[in-house]
Amino acid sequence: MKLRVVFFVLFAFASISFAVENKKNVVLIIADDLGYGDLSCAGATAFKTPNIDSLANRGIVFSQGYATASTCTPSRYSMFTGEYAWRQKKAKTGILAGDDPLCIPTNVITLPKIFKAAGYVTGAVGKWHLGLGDGSAPLNFNGEIRPNPNDIGFDTSFIIPATVDRVPSVWLRDGKVVNLDPSDPIEVSYTKNISDTPTGLERPDLLKQGADKQHSCSIINGISRIGYMRGGHAARFVDEEIPENVVREASSFINSNKGKPFFLYVGLFEPHVPRTVDARFKGASKCGIRGDVIVQADWQVGEIVKALKVAGVLDNTIIIFSSDNGPVVFDGYYDNSERDLNGHKPAGVLRGGKYLVYDGGMRVPFIVVNPDAKEKGLSGAIVGLNDLPATFAEMLSVELPKAEAVDSISALANFRSAKAAGQRNDIVLQGSRGKSIRVGDWKFVPKTLGVAADIGSGANPRDKRFAESIVKEDSLYNLKDDPAETRNVISENPQIAESLKKRLAEIERIK
Ligand code: NG6
Ligand code: CA
């Protein structure tokens, strides 16, 4: 009898520890506006990204990996919820301001909640841009903001609320502004100049980089931002220190949780504007500051990998590296990135980039290092960042609620083998002015109906995107024959166009 109990206990322990061992840690690193051609392993020659290249060498590289939208908020919304952002009818899911409410409902399944359901510790570090608070009152940055990332599944979070070019220019730890002096409260406005520092329009002489009108509000650390901020002086971040902050927080999360299975989301800020570099990356590329900040992003990836190694968990960790949307060169700050391109092609062979409906806007670097993968190398399977929820739900045997994560298809087979067949045949791609759809090798880009504000006014003569963002006629491209989407073949293939249009309408109706 005694012996049987001992056996039972031993067996129970053995099975628990086996289960835990099988739970790989997951680190998801998402760059901001990094293009399909922006890595040396993807053909860039103006700079080297050795740390990311090394992930590519050790992992599975998806040549047909997508973000679901060509701007940040909708793209990350669908990555975390497994649903296309345009399904969300209540919350705003376009590019959010720094004081907009959280756009992910707190009662739906999310990627971090899937990990939590499987017993993981979850953490978020870096770019957020999914809103904060419930919208019932103007956001107050002087107390604990709820809901915050911790209310959608993260145990801990250390984030910048929106973008570095939007106020407030502060870090939030678990919903509270870091280093806030209560006698110097923060106020934020996107409509009224409440700034206690000059604006970029008033004092362009104080700026490190000139900026267009939209980015010429409060000057913080020599950079004018979108929106106005007063107070919180001790809490304001120094742009040049952001990479160090990201590395410190990511490494400390890894180190504190090395004994448990963990999920860490890291939102890098590069190469989004405003671009600033720590002194050691100045001139690191042959294509100006945009290349330099990509090298800086690569350094952060290297440091995170180092932290995994030091913690002794590298071989037990799945690392995913991707980007929230495609590249943009000029995006509001006169940092000479256009002038300095030197032949570098941020979107590689693809057409367009950020904001647009063409593949350059959403086809992104997509690398998965999985210690359990049988075959590594290049995979041609279509995968989306929106597939992460279903993929990890399958991997961890977490059941998804039926009516949730409806646009997520498990890519587990593809994360295990570069040779596995693709599980997804179509994907809807959201630009600032409308959606397009890819089905197999075909892509249907409907004529632009509405005009969205996200793209800017087009008043800047360098903003060629403005003209390209308006699709004048329904178009069909064959991505296999014509990856750069240069030949509209709709008149030769009217039935194919019709079937893609129908499929798009069908997907829109689900749910
Ligand atoms: C746009 C900004 C752009 C950038 C973008 C968000 C203007 C004219 N442009 O509205 O500079 O901040 O929003 O980028 O204001 S994203 O990658 O976070 O979606
Ligand atoms: Ca982005």
Short mmCIF file of C-alpha atoms and ligand atoms in Angstrom, two decimals, residues 32-33 70-73 95 127 129 163 165-166 212 214-215 226 272-273 324-325 331-333 354-355 454-456, ligand 1:
data_model
loop_
_atom_site.label_atom_id
_atom_site.label_comp_id
_atom_site.label_asym_id
_atom_site.label_seq_id
_atom_site.Cartn_x
_atom_site.Cartn_y
_atom_site.Cartn_z
CA ASP A 32 8.19 48.58 -36.05
CA ASP A 33 7.95 49.37 -39.79
CA SER A 70 0.03 48.00 -43.11
CA THR A 71 -0.15 50.09 -39.93
CA CYS A 72 0.62 49.24 -36.33
CA THR A 73 -2.61 49.25 -34.33
CA ILE A 95 -3.67 54.32 -35.73
CA LYS A 127 5.83 49.40 -28.05
CA HIS A 129 -0.06 51.28 -29.38
CA THR A 163 4.56 55.56 -30.61
CA ASP A 165 6.39 60.28 -32.06
CA ARG A 166 3.23 60.61 -29.94
CA ASP A 212 6.26 68.30 -40.68
CA GLN A 214 1.70 67.05 -37.69
CA HIS A 215 4.87 66.17 -35.76
CA ILE A 226 2.36 64.52 -32.33
CA HIS A 272 9.86 53.86 -36.93
CA VAL A 273 10.25 57.63 -36.67
CA ASP A 324 4.10 44.98 -37.53
CA ASN A 325 3.94 46.41 -41.03
CA ASP A 331 7.28 59.61 -42.20
CA GLY A 332 7.21 63.13 -40.84
CA TYR A 333 10.78 63.90 -39.70
CA LYS A 354 3.45 51.11 -44.86
CA TYR A 355 -0.14 52.41 -45.25
CA ASP A 454 -4.02 58.03 -41.70
CA ILE A 455 -1.95 58.50 -44.79
CA GLY A 456 -1.35 62.24 -44.33
C1 NG6 B 1 0.77 58.47 -38.73
C2 NG6 B 1 1.93 59.44 -38.57
C3 NG6 B 1 3.22 58.66 -38.71
C4 NG6 B 1 3.25 57.45 -37.78
C5 NG6 B 1 2.00 56.61 -37.97
C6 NG6 B 1 1.89 55.46 -37.01
C7 NG6 B 1 1.25 61.63 -39.47
C8 NG6 B 1 1.16 62.49 -40.70
N1 NG6 B 1 1.83 60.46 -39.61
O1 NG6 B 1 -0.44 59.14 -38.51
O2 NG6 B 1 4.33 59.46 -38.50
O3 NG6 B 1 3.34 57.86 -36.44
O4 NG6 B 1 0.85 57.42 -37.79
O5 NG6 B 1 2.72 54.43 -37.38
O6 NG6 B 1 0.81 62.02 -38.39
S1 NG6 B 1 2.46 52.97 -36.86
O7 NG6 B 1 3.54 52.17 -37.38
O8 NG6 B 1 2.47 53.05 -35.43
O9 NG6 B 1 1.17 52.56 -37.39
#
